[in-house]
Amino acid sequence: RCVERAGEYLTDGERGRIFGEANTTAVRDFPIGIDFDHHTKIAAGPETQAAIREWKLRLGSKVRVGIGIDRIDYTKGIPERFRALDLFFERHPEWRGNLVFVQVGVPSRDEIPEYRQLADEIKARIAALNGRWGTADWNPVQFVNENLPPSQMIALHRLADFCLVTPLHDGMNLVAKEFVASREDLDGVLVLSRFAGAAVELSSGVLVNPFSEEDIANGIHTALTLPRAQRMIRMCRMRSAVRDNDIHRWAADVFSAAVQAAGAAESQRALAAALPPRQASAAEVFCS
C-alpha cells in the first residue's frame, strides 16, 4: 500500500508483487512467534515457582489478580486501560477490595520528552485511581516501573485471572503469546485488543476495542465471570495456535520463502537470457 501511494512502481497486491526497474520484489507477511517449549520450561522451573510464592505474599491470597505488561509507549494504550479500570470499579462495586491489577511498565525512550510525559501521565492516573477507590488495606493498582526478569514476569502470568493486552495498534504483541504459553493449567483469560496482530491467531481471547473504555471494562468483567470450562476451552485453542506457530516455524517459513523467491528469480533470468531482447522483456513480466 505504501508503494501504491508513492505511485512510482507497478504493484500486484493480490500476489504481493512490486515491479521495479531491475527487479521484482515479493512481499509476504510472517507472523512471528515465541519459543513455546523454552517458555513453558521456564514457567515450570524452580525460579518461577519461587517468584509465584513471592507475588502471592505481596498481593494476598484472597484477591483476584489482573495484569498488564508493557513498555511505556504511546501505542500500548495504557492511559486508556486505566480509564477502563476506573469505569469497571465504578460499575462493579462488588470487586472493590477483591481485585488487584498489577501494571508492569518497562521504561522506554526516557530521553524523549513525550515519553517522559506519558510516564508521568500513567503515574498520575494510577494515583488518581488508587485515591478514588483505595482503602486503608487495599489499592486497586500496583505499579512496577522496571524491567522484571523472565521468572518474575512468568510468575505474574501464572497468577493472573486475566491479562490485559490492549494496544491501540500493534504489529503483533508477543506479551499475549507469552501469557498463553505460561498457562499449562489452561486457566486465565486474555483480554486482547482487536488492533493487535496477535488477535488474528488468538481470536479465542476476549477481543476488545482499545479506544473504548466501556468495551475494555466489559471485557474485564467477562474475564472475571467466565465459567472454568469456557476458560479452559479458550486457553486450549490459544495454546495450540501459539505452539503450532512458534519461532521455529516462523524461521522455517522465512527461509523457505527466500529460497523459493531465489529459485523463481534464477528461472526468470535463465529464461530471459535464452530469448531475444523483446521477448525476454515480456517474459520477465509474465514470469513475475
PDB file of C-alpha atoms in Angstrom:
ATOM      1  CA  ARG A   1       0.000   0.000   0.000  1.00  0.00           C
ATOM      2  CA  CYS A   2       2.924   2.346   0.727  1.00  0.00           C
ATOM      3  CA  VAL A   3       4.383   1.696  -2.729  1.00  0.00           C
ATOM      4  CA  GLU A   4       0.987   2.131  -4.352  1.00  0.00           C
ATOM      5  CA  ARG A   5       0.541   5.522  -2.677  1.00  0.00           C
ATOM      6  CA  ALA A   6       4.001   6.631  -3.770  1.00  0.00           C
ATOM      7  CA  GLY A   7       2.953   5.740  -7.313  1.00  0.00           C
ATOM      8  CA  GLU A   8       6.472   5.055  -8.541  1.00  0.00           C
ATOM      9  CA  TYR A   9       6.192   1.351  -9.374  1.00  0.00           C
ATOM     10  CA  LEU A  10       3.648  -1.101 -10.707  1.00  0.00           C
ATOM     11  CA  THR A  11       2.206  -3.364  -7.991  1.00  0.00           C
ATOM     12  CA  ASP A  12       0.185  -6.568  -7.869  1.00  0.00           C
ATOM     13  CA  GLY A  13      -1.492  -6.547  -4.458  1.00  0.00           C
ATOM     14  CA  GLU A  14      -3.271  -9.849  -4.996  1.00  0.00           C
ATOM     15  CA  ARG A  15       0.014 -11.745  -5.494  1.00  0.00           C
ATOM     16  CA  GLY A  16       2.148  -9.450  -3.316  1.00  0.00           C
ATOM     17  CA  ARG A  17       4.477  -8.222  -6.078  1.00  0.00           C
ATOM     18  CA  ILE A  18       6.242  -4.920  -6.755  1.00  0.00           C
ATOM     19  CA  PHE A  19       7.715  -4.493 -10.222  1.00  0.00           C
ATOM     20  CA  GLY A  20      10.816  -2.316 -10.025  1.00  0.00           C
ATOM     21  CA  GLU A  21      13.127  -1.076 -12.759  1.00  0.00           C
ATOM     22  CA  ALA A  22      15.541  -4.001 -12.456  1.00  0.00           C
ATOM     23  CA  ASN A  23      13.876  -6.492 -10.092  1.00  0.00           C
ATOM     24  CA  THR A  24      10.574  -7.857  -8.910  1.00  0.00           C
ATOM     25  CA  THR A  25      10.076  -7.767  -5.148  1.00  0.00           C
ATOM     26  CA  ALA A  26       7.891 -10.350  -3.416  1.00  0.00           C
ATOM     27  CA  VAL A  27       6.089  -9.043  -0.314  1.00  0.00           C
ATOM     28  CA  ARG A  28       4.985 -11.558   2.307  1.00  0.00           C
ATOM     29  CA  ASP A  29       3.862 -11.432   5.921  1.00  0.00           C
ATOM     30  CA  PHE A  30       5.466 -13.719   8.502  1.00  0.00           C
ATOM     31  CA  PRO A  31       3.625 -13.594  11.865  1.00  0.00           C
ATOM     32  CA  ILE A  32       6.368 -14.048  14.433  1.00  0.00           C
ATOM     33  CA  GLY A  33       6.055 -16.499  17.310  1.00  0.00           C
ATOM     34  CA  ILE A  34       7.863 -17.329  20.533  1.00  0.00           C
ATOM     35  CA  ASP A  35       9.948 -20.286  21.653  1.00  0.00           C
ATOM     36  CA  PHE A  36       6.979 -22.115  23.146  1.00  0.00           C
ATOM     37  CA  ASP A  37       8.875 -25.084  24.571  1.00  0.00           C
ATOM     38  CA  HIS A  38      11.577 -22.940  26.180  1.00  0.00           C
ATOM     39  CA  HIS A  39       8.949 -20.618  27.668  1.00  0.00           C
ATOM     40  CA  THR A  40       6.916 -23.459  29.181  1.00  0.00           C
ATOM     41  CA  LYS A  41      10.117 -24.930  30.621  1.00  0.00           C
ATOM     42  CA  ILE A  42      10.857 -21.650  32.439  1.00  0.00           C
ATOM     43  CA  ALA A  43       7.226 -21.469  33.594  1.00  0.00           C
ATOM     44  CA  ALA A  44       7.596 -24.852  35.325  1.00  0.00           C
ATOM     45  CA  GLY A  45      11.068 -24.119  36.713  1.00  0.00           C
ATOM     46  CA  PRO A  46      12.065 -23.506  40.351  1.00  0.00           C
ATOM     47  CA  GLU A  47      12.797 -19.772  39.899  1.00  0.00           C
ATOM     48  CA  THR A  48       9.293 -19.163  38.605  1.00  0.00           C
ATOM     49  CA  GLN A  49       7.749 -21.213  41.415  1.00  0.00           C
ATOM     50  CA  ALA A  50       9.680 -19.149  43.973  1.00  0.00           C
ATOM     51  CA  ALA A  51       8.534 -15.941  42.265  1.00  0.00           C
ATOM     52  CA  ILE A  52       4.908 -17.126  42.396  1.00  0.00           C
ATOM     53  CA  ARG A  53       5.188 -17.558  46.157  1.00  0.00           C
ATOM     54  CA  GLU A  54       6.670 -14.062  46.478  1.00  0.00           C
ATOM     55  CA  TRP A  55       3.856 -12.482  44.473  1.00  0.00           C
ATOM     56  CA  LYS A  56       1.202 -14.340  46.467  1.00  0.00           C
ATOM     57  CA  LEU A  57       2.636 -12.914  49.683  1.00  0.00           C
ATOM     58  CA  ARG A  58       2.759  -9.446  48.166  1.00  0.00           C
ATOM     59  CA  LEU A  59      -0.725  -9.443  46.646  1.00  0.00           C
ATOM     60  CA  GLY A  60      -2.585 -11.582  49.166  1.00  0.00           C
ATOM     61  CA  SER A  61      -4.305 -14.883  48.607  1.00  0.00           C
ATOM     62  CA  LYS A  62      -7.887 -13.595  48.825  1.00  0.00           C
ATOM     63  CA  VAL A  63      -7.883 -11.222  45.859  1.00  0.00           C
ATOM     64  CA  ARG A  64      -8.279 -11.890  42.166  1.00  0.00           C
ATOM     65  CA  VAL A  65      -5.415 -10.633  40.012  1.00  0.00           C
ATOM     66  CA  GLY A  66      -5.249  -8.840  36.683  1.00  0.00           C
ATOM     67  CA  ILE A  67      -2.025  -7.916  34.929  1.00  0.00           C
ATOM     68  CA  GLY A  68      -0.669  -5.679  32.205  1.00  0.00           C
ATOM     69  CA  ILE A  69       2.925  -5.930  30.972  1.00  0.00           C
ATOM     70  CA  ASP A  70       4.055  -3.242  28.545  1.00  0.00           C
ATOM     71  CA  ARG A  71       6.793  -0.895  27.524  1.00  0.00           C
ATOM     72  CA  ILE A  72       5.921   2.698  28.381  1.00  0.00           C
ATOM     73  CA  ASP A  73       4.901   3.607  24.849  1.00  0.00           C
ATOM     74  CA  TYR A  74       2.040   5.658  23.449  1.00  0.00           C
ATOM     75  CA  THR A  75       0.936   2.781  21.183  1.00  0.00           C
ATOM     76  CA  LYS A  76       0.204   0.461  24.132  1.00  0.00           C
ATOM     77  CA  GLY A  77      -3.000   2.179  25.274  1.00  0.00           C
ATOM     78  CA  ILE A  78      -2.036   2.289  28.958  1.00  0.00           C
ATOM     79  CA  PRO A  79      -3.874   5.508  29.943  1.00  0.00           C
ATOM     80  CA  GLU A  80      -6.992   4.226  28.172  1.00  0.00           C
ATOM     81  CA  ARG A  81      -6.649   0.989  30.157  1.00  0.00           C
ATOM     82  CA  PHE A  82      -6.735   2.845  33.473  1.00  0.00           C
ATOM     83  CA  ARG A  83      -9.783   4.841  32.425  1.00  0.00           C
ATOM     84  CA  ALA A  84     -11.438   1.484  31.739  1.00  0.00           C
ATOM     85  CA  LEU A  85     -10.411   0.133  35.161  1.00  0.00           C
ATOM     86  CA  ASP A  86     -11.849   3.236  36.794  1.00  0.00           C
ATOM     87  CA  LEU A  87     -15.141   2.661  34.965  1.00  0.00           C
ATOM     88  CA  PHE A  88     -15.066  -1.029  35.919  1.00  0.00           C
ATOM     89  CA  PHE A  89     -14.793  -0.281  39.647  1.00  0.00           C
ATOM     90  CA  GLU A  90     -17.493   2.359  39.319  1.00  0.00           C
ATOM     91  CA  ARG A  91     -19.935  -0.064  37.708  1.00  0.00           C
ATOM     92  CA  HIS A  92     -18.987  -3.164  39.710  1.00  0.00           C
ATOM     93  CA  PRO A  93     -18.588  -2.238  43.378  1.00  0.00           C
ATOM     94  CA  GLU A  94     -18.531  -5.930  44.326  1.00  0.00           C
ATOM     95  CA  TRP A  95     -14.948  -6.074  43.015  1.00  0.00           C
ATOM     96  CA  ARG A  96     -13.667  -3.256  45.189  1.00  0.00           C
ATOM     97  CA  GLY A  97     -11.262  -4.813  47.643  1.00  0.00           C
ATOM     98  CA  ASN A  98     -11.390  -8.116  45.761  1.00  0.00           C
ATOM     99  CA  LEU A  99      -9.270  -7.358  42.690  1.00  0.00           C
ATOM    100  CA  VAL A 100      -5.708  -6.094  42.318  1.00  0.00           C
ATOM    101  CA  PHE A 101      -4.347  -5.039  38.940  1.00  0.00           C
ATOM    102  CA  VAL A 102      -0.561  -5.222  38.555  1.00  0.00           C
ATOM    103  CA  GLN A 103       0.820  -2.988  35.816  1.00  0.00           C
ATOM    104  CA  VAL A 104       4.413  -3.642  34.810  1.00  0.00           C
ATOM    105  CA  GLY A 105       5.596  -0.568  32.927  1.00  0.00           C
ATOM    106  CA  VAL A 106       9.036  -1.079  31.423  1.00  0.00           C
ATOM    107  CA  PRO A 107      10.795   2.302  30.978  1.00  0.00           C
ATOM    108  CA  SER A 108      11.312   3.162  27.325  1.00  0.00           C
ATOM    109  CA  ARG A 109      12.986   6.065  25.494  1.00  0.00           C
ATOM    110  CA  ASP A 110      13.314   8.168  28.629  1.00  0.00           C
ATOM    111  CA  GLU A 111      15.443  10.669  26.747  1.00  0.00           C
ATOM    112  CA  ILE A 112      12.428  11.729  24.630  1.00  0.00           C
ATOM    113  CA  PRO A 113      10.216  14.372  26.346  1.00  0.00           C
ATOM    114  CA  GLU A 114       6.955  12.868  25.034  1.00  0.00           C
ATOM    115  CA  TYR A 115       7.779   9.508  26.587  1.00  0.00           C
ATOM    116  CA  ARG A 116       8.604  11.134  29.937  1.00  0.00           C
ATOM    117  CA  GLN A 117       5.276  12.948  29.787  1.00  0.00           C
ATOM    118  CA  LEU A 118       3.483   9.666  29.091  1.00  0.00           C
ATOM    119  CA  ALA A 119       5.196   8.023  32.088  1.00  0.00           C
ATOM    120  CA  ASP A 120       4.107  10.952  34.276  1.00  0.00           C
ATOM    121  CA  GLU A 121       0.538  10.680  32.965  1.00  0.00           C
ATOM    122  CA  ILE A 122       0.410   6.957  33.736  1.00  0.00           C
ATOM    123  CA  LYS A 123       1.654   7.513  37.297  1.00  0.00           C
ATOM    124  CA  ALA A 124      -0.893  10.311  37.780  1.00  0.00           C
ATOM    125  CA  ARG A 125      -3.751   8.116  36.548  1.00  0.00           C
ATOM    126  CA  ILE A 126      -2.722   5.273  38.865  1.00  0.00           C
ATOM    127  CA  ALA A 127      -2.524   7.664  41.826  1.00  0.00           C
ATOM    128  CA  ALA A 128      -5.974   9.058  40.993  1.00  0.00           C
ATOM    129  CA  LEU A 129      -7.477   5.598  40.628  1.00  0.00           C
ATOM    130  CA  ASN A 130      -5.978   4.379  43.909  1.00  0.00           C
ATOM    131  CA  GLY A 131      -7.024   7.617  45.590  1.00  0.00           C
ATOM    132  CA  ARG A 132     -10.616   7.247  44.426  1.00  0.00           C
ATOM    133  CA  TRP A 133     -11.162   3.562  45.180  1.00  0.00           C
ATOM    134  CA  GLY A 134      -8.359   2.519  47.563  1.00  0.00           C
ATOM    135  CA  THR A 135      -8.828   1.822  51.258  1.00  0.00           C
ATOM    136  CA  ALA A 136      -6.502   1.563  54.235  1.00  0.00           C
ATOM    137  CA  ASP A 137      -5.624  -2.047  53.382  1.00  0.00           C
ATOM    138  CA  TRP A 138      -6.214  -2.239  49.612  1.00  0.00           C
ATOM    139  CA  ASN A 139      -5.173  -0.392  46.470  1.00  0.00           C
ATOM    140  CA  PRO A 140      -6.684  -1.463  43.148  1.00  0.00           C
ATOM    141  CA  VAL A 141      -3.459  -0.901  41.163  1.00  0.00           C
ATOM    142  CA  GLN A 142       0.145  -1.800  41.869  1.00  0.00           C
ATOM    143  CA  PHE A 143       2.678  -0.234  39.503  1.00  0.00           C
ATOM    144  CA  VAL A 144       6.024  -1.902  38.812  1.00  0.00           C
ATOM    145  CA  ASN A 145       8.098   0.643  36.878  1.00  0.00           C
ATOM    146  CA  GLU A 146      11.003  -1.620  35.904  1.00  0.00           C
ATOM    147  CA  ASN A 147      12.004  -4.446  33.610  1.00  0.00           C
ATOM    148  CA  LEU A 148      11.480  -7.664  35.565  1.00  0.00           C
ATOM    149  CA  PRO A 149      13.434 -10.903  34.948  1.00  0.00           C
ATOM    150  CA  PRO A 150      11.605 -13.643  32.994  1.00  0.00           C
ATOM    151  CA  SER A 151      10.784 -15.717  36.088  1.00  0.00           C
ATOM    152  CA  GLN A 152       9.001 -12.731  37.686  1.00  0.00           C
ATOM    153  CA  MET A 153       7.070 -11.938  34.504  1.00  0.00           C
ATOM    154  CA  ILE A 154       6.001 -15.544  34.028  1.00  0.00           C
ATOM    155  CA  ALA A 155       5.018 -15.810  37.696  1.00  0.00           C
ATOM    156  CA  LEU A 156       2.577 -12.954  37.086  1.00  0.00           C
ATOM    157  CA  HIS A 157       1.271 -14.778  34.014  1.00  0.00           C
ATOM    158  CA  ARG A 158       0.649 -17.865  36.124  1.00  0.00           C
ATOM    159  CA  LEU A 159      -1.108 -15.962  38.915  1.00  0.00           C
ATOM    160  CA  ALA A 160      -3.318 -13.740  36.788  1.00  0.00           C
ATOM    161  CA  ASP A 161      -7.026 -14.287  36.401  1.00  0.00           C
ATOM    162  CA  PHE A 162      -6.804 -12.092  33.321  1.00  0.00           C
ATOM    163  CA  CYS A 163      -4.156 -10.311  31.267  1.00  0.00           C
ATOM    164  CA  LEU A 164      -4.921  -7.011  29.555  1.00  0.00           C
ATOM    165  CA  VAL A 165      -3.135  -6.597  26.230  1.00  0.00           C
ATOM    166  CA  THR A 166      -4.827  -3.519  24.812  1.00  0.00           C
ATOM    167  CA  PRO A 167      -2.513  -1.657  22.417  1.00  0.00           C
ATOM    168  CA  LEU A 168      -4.083   0.993  20.232  1.00  0.00           C
ATOM    169  CA  HIS A 169      -2.155  -0.545  17.342  1.00  0.00           C
ATOM    170  CA  ASP A 170       0.482  -3.276  17.341  1.00  0.00           C
ATOM    171  CA  GLY A 171       2.028  -5.354  14.594  1.00  0.00           C
ATOM    172  CA  MET A 172       1.911  -8.481  16.771  1.00  0.00           C
ATOM    173  CA  ASN A 173       2.454  -8.175  20.559  1.00  0.00           C
ATOM    174  CA  LEU A 174       4.307 -11.151  21.982  1.00  0.00           C
ATOM    175  CA  VAL A 175       3.148 -10.497  25.571  1.00  0.00           C
ATOM    176  CA  ALA A 176      -0.180 -12.033  24.563  1.00  0.00           C
ATOM    177  CA  LYS A 177       1.552 -15.174  23.282  1.00  0.00           C
ATOM    178  CA  GLU A 178       3.829 -15.373  26.337  1.00  0.00           C
ATOM    179  CA  PHE A 179       0.838 -15.199  28.676  1.00  0.00           C
ATOM    180  CA  VAL A 180      -0.832 -18.067  26.809  1.00  0.00           C
ATOM    181  CA  ALA A 181       2.373 -20.147  26.778  1.00  0.00           C
ATOM    182  CA  SER A 182       2.670 -19.751  30.558  1.00  0.00           C
ATOM    183  CA  ARG A 183      -0.744 -21.254  31.276  1.00  0.00           C
ATOM    184  CA  GLU A 184      -0.255 -25.015  31.328  1.00  0.00           C
ATOM    185  CA  ASP A 185      -3.153 -25.077  33.798  1.00  0.00           C
ATOM    186  CA  LEU A 186      -5.424 -23.929  30.934  1.00  0.00           C
ATOM    187  CA  ASP A 187      -6.760 -21.150  33.138  1.00  0.00           C
ATOM    188  CA  GLY A 188      -6.662 -17.369  32.898  1.00  0.00           C
ATOM    189  CA  VAL A 189      -8.291 -15.111  30.312  1.00  0.00           C
ATOM    190  CA  LEU A 190      -6.592 -12.988  27.674  1.00  0.00           C
ATOM    191  CA  VAL A 191      -8.338  -9.637  27.098  1.00  0.00           C
ATOM    192  CA  LEU A 192      -6.870  -8.591  23.759  1.00  0.00           C
ATOM    193  CA  SER A 193      -7.043  -5.544  21.513  1.00  0.00           C
ATOM    194  CA  ARG A 194      -8.664  -6.142  18.149  1.00  0.00           C
ATOM    195  CA  PHE A 195      -5.909  -3.977  16.672  1.00  0.00           C
ATOM    196  CA  ALA A 196      -3.019  -6.195  17.754  1.00  0.00           C
ATOM    197  CA  GLY A 197      -1.673  -8.586  15.149  1.00  0.00           C
ATOM    198  CA  ALA A 198      -1.905 -11.379  17.712  1.00  0.00           C
ATOM    199  CA  ALA A 199      -5.713 -11.124  17.578  1.00  0.00           C
ATOM    200  CA  VAL A 200      -5.701 -12.989  14.242  1.00  0.00           C
ATOM    201  CA  GLU A 201      -4.249 -16.121  15.866  1.00  0.00           C
ATOM    202  CA  LEU A 202      -5.667 -15.612  19.371  1.00  0.00           C
ATOM    203  CA  SER A 203      -9.288 -14.961  18.469  1.00  0.00           C
ATOM    204  CA  SER A 204     -10.421 -17.128  21.411  1.00  0.00           C
ATOM    205  CA  GLY A 205      -9.370 -14.344  23.750  1.00  0.00           C
ATOM    206  CA  VAL A 206     -11.852 -11.681  24.812  1.00  0.00           C
ATOM    207  CA  LEU A 207     -11.377  -9.184  21.969  1.00  0.00           C
ATOM    208  CA  VAL A 208     -11.978  -5.509  22.739  1.00  0.00           C
ATOM    209  CA  ASN A 209     -11.750  -2.077  21.144  1.00  0.00           C
ATOM    210  CA  PRO A 210      -8.802  -0.423  22.958  1.00  0.00           C
ATOM    211  CA  PHE A 211     -10.165   3.059  22.247  1.00  0.00           C
ATOM    212  CA  SER A 212     -13.373   2.260  24.157  1.00  0.00           C
ATOM    213  CA  GLU A 213     -13.070   2.304  27.952  1.00  0.00           C
ATOM    214  CA  GLU A 214     -16.553   0.780  28.145  1.00  0.00           C
ATOM    215  CA  ASP A 215     -15.537  -2.128  25.906  1.00  0.00           C
ATOM    216  CA  ILE A 216     -12.413  -2.831  27.981  1.00  0.00           C
ATOM    217  CA  ALA A 217     -14.386  -2.577  31.233  1.00  0.00           C
ATOM    218  CA  ASN A 218     -16.902  -5.072  29.879  1.00  0.00           C
ATOM    219  CA  GLY A 219     -14.016  -7.314  28.793  1.00  0.00           C
ATOM    220  CA  ILE A 220     -12.603  -7.301  32.331  1.00  0.00           C
ATOM    221  CA  HIS A 221     -15.999  -8.251  33.737  1.00  0.00           C
ATOM    222  CA  THR A 222     -16.350 -11.050  31.178  1.00  0.00           C
ATOM    223  CA  ALA A 223     -12.885 -12.351  32.082  1.00  0.00           C
ATOM    224  CA  LEU A 224     -13.711 -12.436  35.782  1.00  0.00           C
ATOM    225  CA  THR A 225     -17.062 -14.177  35.342  1.00  0.00           C
ATOM    226  CA  LEU A 226     -16.339 -16.762  32.629  1.00  0.00           C
ATOM    227  CA  PRO A 227     -17.017 -20.314  33.865  1.00  0.00           C
ATOM    228  CA  ARG A 228     -13.972 -22.524  34.314  1.00  0.00           C
ATOM    229  CA  ALA A 229     -14.958 -24.813  31.421  1.00  0.00           C
ATOM    230  CA  GLN A 230     -15.109 -21.900  28.973  1.00  0.00           C
ATOM    231  CA  ARG A 231     -11.791 -20.539  30.192  1.00  0.00           C
ATOM    232  CA  MET A 232     -10.175 -23.918  29.581  1.00  0.00           C
ATOM    233  CA  ILE A 233     -11.613 -24.267  26.071  1.00  0.00           C
ATOM    234  CA  ARG A 234     -10.462 -20.776  25.074  1.00  0.00           C
ATOM    235  CA  MET A 235      -6.981 -21.244  26.527  1.00  0.00           C
ATOM    236  CA  CYS A 236      -6.583 -24.680  24.937  1.00  0.00           C
ATOM    237  CA  ARG A 237      -7.321 -23.215  21.495  1.00  0.00           C
ATOM    238  CA  MET A 238      -4.908 -20.335  22.001  1.00  0.00           C
ATOM    239  CA  ARG A 239      -2.120 -22.569  23.289  1.00  0.00           C
ATOM    240  CA  SER A 240      -2.461 -24.764  20.206  1.00  0.00           C
ATOM    241  CA  ALA A 241      -2.132 -21.695  17.981  1.00  0.00           C
ATOM    242  CA  VAL A 242       0.965 -20.420  19.819  1.00  0.00           C
ATOM    243  CA  ARG A 243       2.564 -23.888  19.879  1.00  0.00           C
ATOM    244  CA  ASP A 244       1.934 -24.541  16.179  1.00  0.00           C
ATOM    245  CA  ASN A 245       3.225 -21.136  15.033  1.00  0.00           C
ATOM    246  CA  ASP A 246       6.297 -20.898  17.221  1.00  0.00           C
ATOM    247  CA  ILE A 247       9.599 -19.157  16.473  1.00  0.00           C
ATOM    248  CA  HIS A 248      10.995 -22.252  14.732  1.00  0.00           C
ATOM    249  CA  ARG A 249       8.035 -22.416  12.340  1.00  0.00           C
ATOM    250  CA  TRP A 250       8.447 -18.698  11.688  1.00  0.00           C
ATOM    251  CA  ALA A 251      12.142 -19.057  10.824  1.00  0.00           C
ATOM    252  CA  ALA A 252      11.447 -22.039   8.571  1.00  0.00           C
ATOM    253  CA  ASP A 253       8.724 -20.106   6.710  1.00  0.00           C
ATOM    254  CA  VAL A 254      11.040 -17.125   6.164  1.00  0.00           C
ATOM    255  CA  PHE A 255      13.886 -19.252   4.808  1.00  0.00           C
ATOM    256  CA  SER A 256      11.531 -21.349   2.690  1.00  0.00           C
ATOM    257  CA  ALA A 257      10.058 -18.225   1.085  1.00  0.00           C
ATOM    258  CA  ALA A 258      13.522 -16.795   0.493  1.00  0.00           C
ATOM    259  CA  VAL A 259      14.683 -19.989  -1.228  1.00  0.00           C
ATOM    260  CA  GLN A 260      11.509 -20.090  -3.312  1.00  0.00           C
ATOM    261  CA  ALA A 261      11.936 -16.458  -4.357  1.00  0.00           C
ATOM    262  CA  ALA A 262      15.581 -17.022  -5.240  1.00  0.00           C
ATOM    263  CA  GLY A 263      14.670 -20.048  -7.339  1.00  0.00           C
ATOM    264  CA  ALA A 264      11.955 -18.128  -9.176  1.00  0.00           C
ATOM    265  CA  ALA A 265      14.362 -15.258  -9.874  1.00  0.00           C
ATOM    266  CA  GLU A 266      17.006 -17.634 -11.217  1.00  0.00           C
ATOM    267  CA  SER A 267      14.452 -19.295 -13.518  1.00  0.00           C
ATOM    268  CA  GLN A 268      13.337 -15.881 -14.739  1.00  0.00           C
ATOM    269  CA  ARG A 269      16.904 -14.816 -15.523  1.00  0.00           C
ATOM    270  CA  ALA A 270      17.638 -18.095 -17.330  1.00  0.00           C
ATOM    271  CA  LEU A 271      14.510 -17.738 -19.469  1.00  0.00           C
ATOM    272  CA  ALA A 272      15.279 -14.118 -20.287  1.00  0.00           C
ATOM    273  CA  ALA A 273      18.856 -14.988 -21.273  1.00  0.00           C
ATOM    274  CA  ALA A 274      17.629 -17.611 -23.741  1.00  0.00           C
ATOM    275  CA  LEU A 275      15.261 -15.266 -25.604  1.00  0.00           C
ATOM    276  CA  PRO A 276      15.724 -12.321 -27.968  1.00  0.00           C
ATOM    277  CA  PRO A 277      15.642  -8.896 -26.194  1.00  0.00           C
ATOM    278  CA  ARG A 278      11.979  -8.019 -26.862  1.00  0.00           C
ATOM    279  CA  GLN A 279      10.713 -11.483 -25.893  1.00  0.00           C
ATOM    280  CA  ALA A 280      12.972 -11.538 -22.848  1.00  0.00           C
ATOM    281  CA  SER A 281      11.440  -8.301 -21.583  1.00  0.00           C
ATOM    282  CA  ALA A 282       7.941  -9.692 -21.980  1.00  0.00           C
ATOM    283  CA  ALA A 283       8.943 -12.971 -20.339  1.00  0.00           C
ATOM    284  CA  GLU A 284      10.288 -11.185 -17.262  1.00  0.00           C
ATOM    285  CA  VAL A 285       6.922  -9.502 -16.647  1.00  0.00           C
ATOM    286  CA  PHE A 286       4.949 -12.681 -17.378  1.00  0.00           C
ATOM    287  CA  CYS A 287       7.074 -14.892 -15.103  1.00  0.00           C
ATOM    288  CA  SER A 288       6.885 -12.382 -12.284  1.00  0.00           C
TER     289      SER A 288
END
